[in-house]
CSV table of C-alpha atoms in Angstrom, one decimal:
chain,number,residue,atom,x,y,z
A,15,MET,CA,74.2,116.4,-119.6
A,16,GLN,CA,72.4,116.3,-122.8
A,17,TRP,CA,75.4,114.9,-124.4
A,18,LEU,CA,75.3,111.8,-122.4
A,19,THR,CA,72.4,109.3,-122.0
A,20,LEU,CA,72.9,106.6,-119.6
A,21,PRO,CA,71.5,103.0,-120.3
A,22,GLU,CA,68.2,102.7,-118.8
A,23,PRO,CA,67.8,100.6,-115.4
A,24,ARG,CA,66.7,97.3,-115.8
A,25,THR,CA,63.1,96.8,-113.7
A,26,ASP,CA,62.8,92.9,-114.3
A,27,VAL,CA,65.5,92.0,-111.9
A,28,LYS,CA,64.3,91.1,-108.2
A,29,LEU,CA,66.2,92.8,-105.6
A,30,ALA,CA,67.4,89.9,-103.1
A,31,PHE,CA,67.6,92.0,-100.3
A,32,HIS,CA,66.0,95.2,-98.6
A,33,ASP,CA,68.8,96.5,-96.4
A,34,LEU,CA,72.4,96.2,-95.2
A,35,PRO,CA,71.9,93.1,-92.9
A,36,SER,CA,70.0,91.3,-95.4
A,37,ALA,CA,72.5,92.0,-98.0
A,38,LYS,CA,75.4,90.7,-95.9
A,39,ALA,CA,73.3,87.7,-95.2
A,40,TRP,CA,72.7,87.2,-99.2
A,41,LEU,CA,76.4,87.7,-99.9
A,42,ALA,CA,77.1,85.1,-97.2
A,43,SER,CA,75.0,82.5,-99.0
A,44,GLN,CA,76.7,83.1,-102.3
A,45,PRO,CA,79.6,80.2,-103.4
A,46,GLN,CA,82.6,82.3,-102.4
A,47,ALA,CA,85.0,80.1,-104.1
A,48,GLN,CA,83.2,80.2,-107.3
A,49,ALA,CA,84.3,83.8,-108.9
A,50,MET,CA,82.3,83.7,-112.1
A,51,HIS,CA,79.1,82.7,-110.2
A,52,MET,CA,79.7,85.2,-107.6
A,53,LEU,CA,80.5,88.0,-109.8
A,54,ASN,CA,77.4,87.1,-112.3
A,55,ALA,CA,75.0,87.5,-108.9
A,56,ILE,CA,76.5,90.5,-107.8
A,57,GLY,CA,76.4,92.2,-111.3
A,58,SER,CA,72.6,91.3,-111.4
A,59,GLN,CA,72.2,92.8,-108.0
A,60,ILE,CA,73.7,95.9,-109.0
A,61,GLU,CA,71.1,96.4,-111.8
A,62,ALA,CA,68.4,95.6,-109.3
A,63,ILE,CA,69.4,98.3,-107.0
A,64,GLU,CA,69.6,100.7,-110.1
A,65,GLY,CA,66.0,99.7,-111.0
A,66,SER,CA,64.6,99.9,-107.4
A,67,PRO,CA,63.0,102.2,-105.6
A,68,LEU,CA,65.5,102.6,-102.5
A,69,SER,CA,66.6,105.9,-101.3
A,70,PRO,CA,69.7,107.3,-102.6
A,71,ALA,CA,71.6,107.0,-99.3
A,72,LEU,CA,70.7,103.0,-98.8
A,73,ALA,CA,71.3,102.5,-102.4
A,74,LEU,CA,74.9,104.0,-102.2
A,75,GLU,CA,75.7,101.8,-99.0
A,76,LEU,CA,74.5,98.7,-100.9
A,77,LEU,CA,76.4,99.6,-103.9
A,78,ASN,CA,79.4,100.1,-101.8
A,79,LEU,CA,79.0,96.8,-100.1
A,80,LEU,CA,78.6,94.7,-103.5
A,81,ARG,CA,81.7,96.4,-104.6
A,82,SER,CA,83.9,95.2,-101.7
A,83,ALA,CA,82.5,91.7,-102.1
A,84,ALA,CA,83.4,92.0,-105.9
A,85,VAL,CA,86.8,93.0,-105.9
A,86,PRO,CA,88.4,89.7,-104.8
A,87,GLY,CA,86.3,87.9,-107.6
A,88,GLN,CA,87.3,90.4,-110.1
A,89,ASN,CA,91.1,89.9,-109.0
A,90,ALA,CA,90.6,86.3,-109.2
A,91,ILE,CA,89.5,86.1,-112.9
A,92,GLU,CA,91.8,88.5,-114.4
A,93,SER,CA,94.6,86.3,-115.3
A,94,ARG,CA,92.2,84.6,-117.5
A,95,TYR,CA,91.5,87.5,-120.0
A,96,VAL,CA,95.2,89.0,-119.8
A,97,ARG,CA,96.6,89.4,-123.5
A,98,LYS,CA,95.6,85.9,-124.4
A,99,ALA,CA,96.2,85.2,-128.3
A,100,LEU,CA,93.5,86.9,-130.5
A,101,PRO,CA,90.7,85.9,-131.1
A,102,MET,CA,90.2,84.6,-127.5
A,103,ALA,CA,89.1,81.4,-126.5
A,104,THR,CA,85.3,81.5,-125.7
A,105,GLU,CA,85.8,81.0,-121.8
A,106,ASP,CA,88.6,83.5,-121.8
A,107,GLU,CA,86.1,85.7,-123.4
A,108,ARG,CA,83.3,85.2,-120.9
A,109,SER,CA,85.8,86.1,-118.1
A,110,PHE,CA,86.5,89.5,-119.9
A,111,ASP,CA,83.2,90.2,-120.3
A,112,LEU,CA,81.8,89.7,-117.1
A,113,ALA,CA,84.7,91.7,-115.6
A,114,GLN,CA,84.3,94.7,-117.7
A,115,LYS,CA,80.5,94.5,-117.4
A,116,LEU,CA,80.5,94.5,-113.7
A,117,TRP,CA,82.8,97.7,-113.3
A,118,LEU,CA,80.9,99.5,-116.3
A,119,ARG,CA,77.4,98.7,-114.4
A,120,LEU,CA,78.8,99.8,-110.8
A,121,GLY,CA,80.1,103.0,-112.3
A,122,VAL,CA,76.9,103.5,-114.0
A,123,ALA,CA,74.8,102.9,-110.8
A,124,TYR,CA,77.2,105.2,-108.7
A,125,LEU,CA,76.9,108.1,-111.6
A,126,ARG,CA,73.2,107.8,-111.6
A,127,LEU,CA,73.0,108.4,-107.6
A,128,SER,CA,75.2,111.7,-107.8
A,129,PRO,CA,72.4,114.0,-108.6
A,130,HIS,CA,70.3,113.0,-105.6
A,131,PHE,CA,73.2,114.3,-103.2
A,132,PRO,CA,74.2,118.0,-102.3
A,133,PRO,CA,77.7,119.1,-103.8
A,134,ALA,CA,79.7,118.0,-100.8
A,135,GLY,CA,77.9,114.4,-100.9
A,136,LYS,CA,78.6,113.8,-104.6
A,137,CYS,CA,82.2,113.4,-103.7
A,138,LEU,CA,82.0,109.4,-102.8
A,139,PRO,CA,79.7,108.3,-105.4
A,140,LEU,CA,81.8,110.2,-108.2
A,141,GLN,CA,85.0,108.8,-107.1
A,142,ARG,CA,83.8,105.1,-106.9
A,143,ALA,CA,82.2,106.2,-110.4
A,144,ALA,CA,85.6,107.4,-111.7
A,145,CYS,CA,87.4,104.2,-110.1
A,146,ALA,CA,84.7,101.9,-111.7
A,147,PHE,CA,85.1,103.3,-115.3
A,148,ARG,CA,89.0,103.3,-114.9
A,149,MET,CA,88.9,99.7,-113.9
A,150,ALA,CA,86.4,98.7,-116.7
A,151,GLN,CA,88.5,100.4,-119.2
A,152,TYR,CA,91.9,98.9,-117.9
A,153,CYS,CA,90.0,95.5,-118.4
A,154,HIS,CA,89.8,96.4,-122.2
A,155,PHE,CA,93.3,97.2,-122.1
A,156,LEU,CA,94.5,94.0,-120.5
A,157,ALA,CA,92.2,91.9,-123.0
A,158,ALA,CA,93.3,94.0,-126.1
A,159,ARG,CA,89.8,94.8,-126.6
A,160,GLU,CA,88.8,98.2,-128.3
A,161,CYS,CA,87.7,100.5,-125.8
A,162,PRO,CA,84.1,101.7,-126.4
A,163,VAL,CA,83.2,105.6,-126.8
A,164,LEU,CA,80.7,105.2,-124.1
A,165,LEU,CA,83.5,104.7,-121.4
A,166,ASP,CA,85.3,107.6,-122.5
A,167,ARG,CA,82.3,109.8,-122.4
A,168,LEU,CA,81.5,108.2,-118.8
A,169,LEU,CA,84.9,109.7,-117.6
A,170,PHE,CA,84.0,113.0,-119.0
A,171,ALA,CA,80.7,113.0,-117.5
A,172,VAL,CA,82.3,112.2,-114.1
A,173,LEU,CA,84.8,115.3,-114.8
A,174,ALA,CA,82.0,117.5,-115.6
A,175,GLN,CA,80.2,116.7,-112.5
A,176,GLY,CA,83.3,116.8,-110.3
A,177,GLU,CA,84.2,120.3,-111.7
A,178,SER,CA,80.8,121.7,-111.5
A,179,ALA,CA,80.6,120.6,-107.8
A,180,GLY,CA,84.0,121.8,-106.8
A,181,ILE,CA,85.2,118.6,-105.5
A,182,LEU,CA,87.9,117.2,-107.9
A,183,ARG,CA,90.7,117.2,-105.2
A,184,HIS,CA,88.6,116.2,-102.4
A,185,ALA,CA,90.2,113.1,-101.0
A,186,LEU,CA,88.7,109.9,-99.8
A,187,PRO,CA,90.1,106.8,-98.3
A,188,ASP,CA,89.0,103.6,-100.2
A,189,PRO,CA,88.9,100.1,-97.9
A,190,ASP,CA,88.8,98.2,-101.3
A,191,PHE,CA,92.3,99.7,-102.7
A,192,ARG,CA,94.2,100.5,-99.6
A,193,HIS,CA,97.3,100.6,-101.5
A,194,LEU,CA,96.2,103.8,-103.2
A,195,GLY,CA,95.9,105.6,-99.8
A,196,GLU,CA,93.2,108.7,-99.8
A,197,ALA,CA,92.1,108.8,-103.6
A,198,ASN,CA,90.4,111.8,-105.3
A,199,ILE,CA,88.3,112.0,-108.1
A,200,ALA,CA,90.7,114.0,-110.6
A,201,GLY,CA,93.5,111.3,-109.8
A,202,HIS,CA,91.2,108.4,-111.0
A,203,LEU,CA,90.5,110.6,-114.0
A,204,ALA,CA,93.7,111.7,-114.9
A,205,TRP,CA,95.1,108.0,-114.4
A,206,ALA,CA,92.5,106.6,-116.8
A,207,PHE,CA,93.1,109.6,-119.5
A,208,MET,CA,96.8,109.0,-119.4
A,209,LEU,CA,96.7,105.4,-120.0
A,210,ARG,CA,94.4,106.0,-122.8
A,211,LEU,CA,97.1,108.5,-124.2
A,212,ILE,CA,100.0,106.0,-124.1
A,213,ASP,CA,98.3,103.8,-126.5
A,214,PRO,CA,98.3,100.7,-124.0
A,215,TYR,CA,97.7,98.1,-127.1
A,216,ARG,CA,101.1,98.6,-127.9
A,217,LEU,CA,102.4,97.7,-124.7
A,218,SER,CA,103.0,93.6,-123.7
A,219,ALA,CA,101.4,92.5,-120.6
A,220,ALA,CA,104.6,93.1,-118.5
A,221,GLN,CA,105.0,96.7,-120.0
A,222,LEU,CA,101.3,97.5,-119.2
A,223,SER,CA,101.4,96.3,-115.7
A,224,VAL,CA,104.5,98.6,-114.8
A,225,ALA,CA,103.1,101.6,-116.7
A,226,ASN,CA,99.7,101.1,-114.9
A,227,ARG,CA,101.7,101.0,-111.5
A,228,ALA,CA,103.8,104.0,-112.5
A,229,ILE,CA,101.0,106.4,-113.5
A,230,SER,CA,98.7,105.1,-110.7
A,231,ARG,CA,101.6,106.9,-108.4
A,232,TRP,CA,101.9,110.1,-110.3
A,233,ARG,CA,97.9,110.4,-110.9
A,234,GLU,CA,97.7,113.5,-108.6
A,235,LEU,CA,100.8,115.1,-110.0
A,236,THR,CA,98.6,116.3,-113.0
A,237,GLY,CA,95.8,119.0,-113.3
A,238,PHE,CA,92.8,119.7,-115.2
A,239,GLN,CA,92.8,122.9,-117.1
A,240,VAL,CA,90.2,125.0,-119.0
A,241,MET,CA,93.0,126.5,-121.0
A,242,PRO,CA,96.7,125.4,-121.3
A,243,ASP,CA,99.5,127.3,-119.3
A,244,ASP,CA,101.4,130.0,-121.1
A,245,ASP,CA,104.6,129.1,-119.8
A,246,PRO,CA,107.0,127.5,-122.2
A,247,LYS,CA,108.2,125.0,-119.7
A,248,ALA,CA,104.5,123.7,-119.0
A,249,HIS,CA,103.0,120.9,-120.9
A,250,SER,CA,99.4,120.2,-121.2
A,251,VAL,CA,98.0,117.7,-123.2
A,252,ASP,CA,94.4,117.9,-125.3
A,253,LEU,CA,91.8,115.7,-124.1
A,254,ALA,CA,89.3,116.8,-126.5
A,255,PRO,CA,90.4,114.0,-129.5
A,256,LEU,CA,89.2,111.3,-126.6
A,257,PHE,CA,85.7,112.6,-126.3
A,258,GLY,CA,85.2,111.8,-130.1
A,259,ALA,CA,83.1,114.9,-130.7
A,260,PRO,CA,83.2,118.8,-130.0
A,261,LEU,CA,83.7,118.8,-126.2
A,262,PRO,CA,81.0,120.4,-124.4
A,263,ALA,CA,81.3,123.7,-122.4
A,264,GLY,CA,82.5,123.6,-119.0
A,265,ILE,CA,84.5,120.6,-119.2
A,266,PRO,CA,88.2,120.9,-118.4
A,267,ARG,CA,90.0,120.3,-122.0
A,268,TRP,CA,93.7,120.0,-120.7
A,269,LEU,CA,95.6,117.8,-118.8
A,270,ALA,CA,99.0,119.5,-117.2
A,271,VAL,CA,101.4,116.6,-117.2
A,272,ARG,CA,104.9,118.5,-116.9
A,273,LYS,CA,105.4,117.0,-113.2
A,274,VAL,CA,104.7,113.8,-114.6
A,275,GLU,CA,107.4,114.2,-117.4
A,276,ARG,CA,109.9,115.3,-114.5
A,277,LYS,CA,109.3,111.9,-112.7
A,278,ILE,CA,109.6,109.7,-115.8
A,279,ASP,CA,113.0,111.9,-116.3
A,280,GLN,CA,114.1,111.2,-112.7
A,281,ARG,CA,113.2,107.4,-113.0
A,282,ILE,CA,115.2,107.1,-116.1
A,283,GLU,CA,118.2,108.6,-114.7
A,284,ALA,CA,118.1,106.5,-111.4
A,285,LEU,CA,117.9,103.4,-113.5
A,286,LEU,CA,120.7,104.5,-115.9
A,287,ALA,CA,122.8,104.8,-112.8
A,288,GLY,CA,122.0,101.5,-111.5
A,289,GLU,CA,119.2,101.7,-109.6
A,290,SER,CA,116.7,98.6,-109.9
A,291,PRO,CA,113.1,98.9,-111.0
A,292,GLU,CA,111.8,97.6,-107.6
A,293,SER,CA,113.7,100.3,-105.6
A,294,LEU,CA,112.1,102.9,-107.8
A,295,LYS,CA,108.7,101.3,-107.2
A,296,LEU,CA,108.1,100.0,-110.8
A,297,GLY,CA,108.1,96.3,-109.9
A,298,ARG,CA,110.0,93.1,-110.8
A,299,GLU,CA,108.3,92.5,-114.3
A,300,LEU,CA,111.3,94.2,-116.5
A,301,SER,CA,114.5,94.7,-116.5
A,302,GLY,CA,116.4,98.1,-115.6
A,303,ALA,CA,117.1,98.5,-119.5
A,304,ALA,CA,113.5,97.3,-120.5
A,305,CYS,CA,112.2,100.1,-118.0
A,306,VAL,CA,114.4,102.7,-119.6
A,307,ARG,CA,112.9,101.8,-122.9
A,308,LEU,CA,109.1,101.9,-121.8
A,309,LEU,CA,109.5,105.1,-119.9
A,310,ARG,CA,110.8,106.9,-123.0
A,311,GLN,CA,108.0,105.4,-124.9
A,312,LEU,CA,105.8,106.8,-122.4
A,313,GLU,CA,107.0,110.1,-122.3
A,314,ASP,CA,107.0,110.4,-126.2
A,315,SER,CA,103.1,109.2,-126.2
A,316,LEU,CA,102.6,112.4,-123.9
A,317,GLN,CA,104.2,114.6,-126.5
A,318,PRO,CA,102.2,116.6,-129.3
A,319,GLN,CA,101.8,114.0,-132.1
A,320,GLN,CA,102.6,115.5,-135.7
A,321,THR,CA,102.4,112.6,-137.8
A,322,SER,CA,99.5,112.4,-140.2
A,323,ALA,CA,97.5,109.0,-140.3
A,324,SER,CA,98.2,106.8,-143.2
A,325,THR,CA,95.4,106.5,-146.0
A,326,GLU,CA,96.9,103.3,-147.5
A,327,ILE,CA,94.2,100.8,-148.3
A,328,GLY,CA,94.1,97.2,-150.3
A,329,GLU,CA,94.8,93.7,-149.5
A,330,ILE,CA,98.3,92.6,-148.1
A,331,GLU,CA,99.4,89.0,-147.6
A,332,LEU,CA,101.4,88.8,-144.6
A,333,ALA,CA,103.8,85.9,-143.6
A,334,PHE,CA,104.3,85.5,-139.5
A,335,GLY,CA,107.3,84.4,-137.7
A,336,PRO,CA,111.1,84.5,-138.2
A,337,GLU,CA,111.3,81.4,-140.2
A,338,HIS,CA,108.5,82.3,-142.7
A,339,ALA,CA,110.0,86.0,-142.9
A,340,PHE,CA,113.2,84.3,-143.8
A,341,ASN,CA,111.6,82.6,-146.7
A,342,VAL,CA,109.8,85.6,-147.9
A,343,LEU,CA,113.0,87.6,-148.2
A,344,THR,CA,115.1,85.1,-149.6
A,345,GLY,CA,112.8,82.8,-151.5
A,346,GLU,CA,114.6,79.8,-149.9
A,347,ALA,CA,113.9,77.3,-147.4
A,348,LEU,CA,115.8,77.7,-144.2
A,349,ASN,CA,115.9,74.2,-143.4
A,350,PRO,CA,115.6,72.7,-147.0
A,351,ASN,CA,115.4,68.9,-147.7
A,352,SER,CA,117.0,67.0,-150.3
A,353,SER,CA,114.2,67.8,-152.8
A,354,LEU,CA,114.4,71.4,-152.6
A,355,ASP,CA,117.0,73.6,-154.0
A,356,ALA,CA,118.0,76.4,-151.8
A,357,GLY,CA,121.6,77.1,-153.4
A,358,SER,CA,120.8,80.5,-154.7
A,359,ALA,CA,120.9,83.6,-152.6
A,360,SER,CA,118.7,85.9,-154.9
A,361,LEU,CA,115.1,86.4,-155.0
A,362,SER,CA,113.3,85.8,-158.8
A,363,HIS,CA,110.3,88.1,-158.2
A,364,GLN,CA,108.9,86.9,-161.4
A,365,ARG,CA,108.3,83.4,-159.4
A,366,VAL,CA,106.7,85.0,-156.7
A,367,ALA,CA,102.6,84.5,-156.4
A,368,LEU,CA,101.1,85.0,-152.8
A,369,PHE,CA,104.6,83.9,-151.2
A,370,GLY,CA,105.1,80.9,-153.7
A,371,PHE,CA,108.6,80.9,-154.8
A,372,ASP,CA,109.4,78.7,-157.7
A,373,ARG,CA,113.1,78.5,-157.1
A,374,VAL,CA,113.9,75.6,-159.5
A,375,SER,CA,111.4,75.8,-162.3
A,376,ALA,CA,114.0,76.8,-164.7
A,377,MET,CA,115.2,73.1,-164.3
A,378,PRO,CA,113.9,71.0,-166.8
A,379,THR,CA,113.2,68.0,-164.5
A,380,SER,CA,111.9,70.0,-161.5
A,381,VAL,CA,108.6,70.5,-160.3
A,382,LYS,CA,109.1,71.7,-156.5
A,383,LYS,CA,107.9,74.8,-155.3
A,384,LEU,CA,108.7,76.8,-151.7
A,385,THR,CA,105.2,78.1,-150.6
A,386,VAL,CA,105.3,80.1,-147.4
A,387,PRO,CA,102.1,80.1,-145.4
A,388,SER,CA,100.5,83.5,-145.1
A,389,GLU,CA,97.1,85.3,-144.0
A,390,LYS,CA,95.4,87.9,-146.0
A,391,TRP,CA,95.0,91.1,-144.2
A,392,THR,CA,93.0,94.0,-145.3
A,393,LEU,CA,94.5,97.7,-144.9
A,394,VAL,CA,91.9,100.2,-144.2
A,395,ASP,CA,93.2,103.9,-143.5
A,396,GLY,CA,96.7,102.4,-142.8
A,397,LYS,CA,95.3,99.8,-140.2
A,398,ALA,CA,95.7,96.1,-140.9
A,399,VAL,CA,92.4,94.3,-140.5
A,400,ARG,CA,91.5,90.8,-140.4
A,401,PRO,CA,87.6,90.0,-140.3
A,402,GLN,CA,86.0,88.2,-137.8
A,403,HIS,CA,85.7,84.4,-138.6
A,404,SER,CA,88.3,84.4,-141.1
A,405,ASP,CA,90.8,81.7,-141.6
A,406,GLY,CA,94.1,82.4,-139.8
A,407,ALA,CA,95.7,81.5,-136.6
A,408,ARG,CA,95.4,83.1,-133.1
A,409,ARG,CA,97.8,86.0,-132.7
A,410,LEU,CA,99.7,87.8,-130.3
A,411,SER,CA,101.5,91.3,-130.8
A,412,PRO,CA,104.0,92.7,-131.2
A,413,CYS,CA,105.2,89.9,-133.7
A,414,LEU,CA,107.3,89.7,-136.8
A,415,VAL,CA,106.0,89.8,-140.4
A,416,ALA,CA,107.1,89.8,-143.8
A,417,SER,CA,105.3,90.8,-147.0
A,418,LEU,CA,105.9,92.0,-150.7
A,419,ARG,CA,105.4,95.9,-151.4
A,420,LYS,CA,105.9,96.6,-155.2
A,421,GLU,CA,107.4,93.2,-155.7
A,422,GLN,CA,109.9,94.1,-152.9
A,423,PRO,CA,110.3,91.9,-149.9
A,424,ILE,CA,109.9,93.8,-146.5
A,425,LEU,CA,110.5,92.9,-142.9
A,426,GLY,CA,108.3,94.4,-139.9
A,427,VAL,CA,106.2,94.2,-137.1
A,428,LEU,CA,102.4,93.7,-136.5
A,429,ASP,CA,101.7,96.0,-133.1
A,430,GLY,CA,99.2,97.0,-131.3
A,431,LEU,CA,96.9,94.0,-132.2
A,432,LEU,CA,93.3,94.4,-130.8
A,433,THR,CA,89.7,93.0,-131.2
A,434,SER,CA,87.6,95.5,-132.5
A,435,ALA,CA,83.9,96.1,-131.5
A,436,SER,CA,82.7,94.0,-134.7
A,437,GLY,CA,85.1,91.1,-133.7
A,438,ALA,CA,87.7,91.8,-136.6
A,439,LEU,CA,91.6,91.8,-135.5
A,440,THR,CA,93.0,95.0,-136.1
A,441,ALA,CA,96.9,96.1,-135.8
A,442,ASP,CA,99.5,98.6,-137.0
A,443,LEU,CA,102.1,97.4,-139.4
A,444,ARG,CA,105.7,98.8,-138.7
A,445,TRP,CA,108.4,98.3,-141.4
A,446,TYR,CA,111.9,98.3,-141.0
A,447,ALA,CA,113.5,100.7,-143.3
A,448,GLY,CA,116.7,100.4,-145.1
A,449,PRO,CA,118.4,97.3,-146.4
A,450,VAL,CA,117.9,94.0,-144.3
A,451,GLU,CA,119.9,91.2,-145.0
A,452,ALA,CA,118.5,87.7,-144.1
A,453,GLY,CA,120.9,84.9,-143.0
A,454,ARG,CA,121.6,82.3,-140.4
A,455,LEU,CA,123.2,82.1,-136.9
A,456,VAL,CA,126.5,79.6,-137.1
A,457,GLY,CA,127.9,77.5,-134.7
A,458,SER,CA,125.2,77.6,-132.2
A,459,ALA,CA,124.4,74.4,-130.0
A,460,ALA,CA,121.1,74.0,-131.9
A,461,GLN,CA,122.8,73.6,-134.9
A,462,GLN,CA,125.5,71.3,-133.6
A,463,SER,CA,122.7,69.2,-132.4
A,464,ARG,CA,121.0,69.1,-136.0
A,465,GLN,CA,118.1,70.9,-134.9
A,466,PRO,CA,116.5,73.7,-137.1
A,467,ILE,CA,119.0,76.5,-138.2
A,468,THR,CA,118.3,80.0,-136.5
A,469,PRO,CA,117.3,82.6,-138.9
A,470,GLY,CA,118.5,86.4,-138.4
A,471,PHE,CA,118.2,89.7,-140.1
A,472,LEU,CA,120.8,92.1,-140.1
A,473,MET,CA,119.9,95.9,-140.5
A,474,HIS,CA,122.0,98.9,-140.9
A,475,ASP,CA,121.9,102.4,-141.1
A,476,GLY,CA,125.2,104.2,-142.1
A,477,ASP,CA,127.3,103.1,-139.4
A,478,HIS,CA,124.7,101.6,-137.1
A,479,TYR,CA,123.8,98.1,-137.3
A,480,SER,CA,121.0,95.9,-135.6
A,481,LEU,CA,120.4,92.3,-135.5
A,482,LEU,CA,116.7,90.8,-135.4
A,483,VAL,CA,116.7,86.9,-133.8
A,484,PRO,CA,113.9,84.6,-132.9
A,485,ALA,CA,112.9,85.0,-129.1
A,486,THR,CA,114.5,81.6,-128.7
A,487,ALA,CA,117.8,82.2,-130.2
A,488,GLY,CA,119.7,82.3,-127.2
A,489,VAL,CA,121.8,85.3,-128.0
A,490,ARG,CA,123.6,86.9,-125.0
A,491,LEU,CA,124.8,90.6,-124.7
A,492,ASN,CA,128.7,90.8,-125.2
A,493,VAL,CA,129.0,87.4,-126.4
A,494,GLY,CA,130.1,87.4,-130.2
A,495,LEU,CA,128.5,85.5,-132.7
A,496,SER,CA,128.8,84.4,-136.4
A,497,PHE,CA,126.3,85.3,-138.9
A,498,GLN,CA,126.4,83.5,-142.3
A,499,GLY,CA,124.6,85.1,-145.6
A,500,SER,CA,125.4,88.8,-145.1
A,501,SER,CA,128.2,91.3,-145.5
A,502,VAL,CA,129.1,91.1,-141.8
A,503,SER,CA,129.8,87.6,-140.5
A,504,HIS,CA,130.9,88.4,-136.9
A,505,LEU,CA,128.8,90.5,-134.8
A,506,LEU,CA,128.7,91.5,-131.0
A,507,PRO,CA,125.3,92.1,-129.4
A,508,THR,CA,125.5,95.3,-127.1
A,509,GLU,CA,122.0,96.5,-126.1
A,510,VAL,CA,118.6,95.1,-126.6
A,511,LEU,CA,116.5,97.8,-128.8
A,512,GLU,CA,113.1,96.1,-128.6
A,513,ARG,CA,111.3,92.7,-127.7
A,514,GLY,CA,108.5,91.2,-129.4
A,515,VAL,CA,106.6,87.8,-128.7
A,516,ASP,CA,108.7,85.9,-131.1
A,517,PHE,CA,111.9,88.1,-131.8
A,518,VAL,CA,114.4,90.5,-130.2
A,519,ARG,CA,116.1,93.4,-132.0
A,520,TYR,CA,119.8,94.0,-130.6
A,521,ALA,CA,122.2,96.9,-131.5
A,522,VAL,CA,125.5,95.3,-132.7
A,523,ASN,CA,128.7,95.9,-133.3
A,524,TRP,CA,131.3,94.4,-135.7
A,525,GLN,CA,134.0,92.1,-134.5
């Protein structure tokens, strides 16, 4: 494959063993309870095997042994980097780097061995390579780190070799992942490609766990095709965009996902009929309603996307969180003290400067100014970017943001936050359309105890209303609430429409 250059094997790492018995003895001498140390040592020996003159058969056995020893350590450190606030703390970053590099090294080592075996003998190293590259990719998704093009190319390399040898569907047991049963190369590859297609960075940690579990169960319902089916009921997804360049000849370009879509539809119907996510093998992380929303999102992600990419560029000031969003939309302090005038409900745009709202400057004796904390991000082809080492708090998405566009306050969500290869933070900005009325929840226990007032944002599209409140607001479905500062004062939340790290949006009816 001239289109893929594997990293050169290292020859400066000393191999600590020469056969299986000595390798087992070496593993037994390692500190089993120290996962980071153990994984570092195993990673070094994987590199040593790659650069050694060992026979391919022995090298394969040794890699299998090290893989089995690495899996418990990988599981032990995973929680240290799963969807932590970005940019990650140094120790969390170190755990992520170690995890993804070990899976990447292991996959490359297996892939390098594959050409030394006859077609039937390639099945084991290619299946293990596909699994390792999928796991390396998943580490990036869990950590909200940009997935490198190399990983996509390596997955296509396994696909090309497996297709050429005619072994994509040959099933093998995997003692390190017994819950998968017998697995084949095509299943691991389809699993990895589908996770890429659903834009996993938009998902919360819980959503990603449920999506990964579901796709793992449906992975072998897919099929790789050189040409899409002519059947109008069939649905094939074009994988070529994932390659990042013209797809080389001989690699199947299409992934048939119609059977997966049918499974999604069946799960949605069962959930709406009252079955629990756990009974449908979707896990316990999400409620039934949340699973329905996620499954619909996954199904939509597998459809052809017709939307054109935004080309918007320039700088944008973002205020984060519900309280600061309230300040931006109203120009008022949510919890004003006696020295701030918050009596007016209108926003004077002539007194706005980087979210500084001079509400009372017209009064001869007034000098106070309401300033809303904000961060400066840059729009690049529609993406919001915050450079590495810039000032700003650590962030998690999806989170609530507000800004000014053409001197008009707007409310939206910063979504799909990830750390790019350069270390910058990048995200999508999704703005709510239509009028947004900022107000206050009234009559809550928090207010009665003189705690900070809870903001809310009422949105309406024709006869359809929704209310966005802080995640800590304590709003309950089908329990009425009073809302001050908008055209509608009595609301009944009926359904959760979306959740973020700091907000929940409900469908509401008038009362």
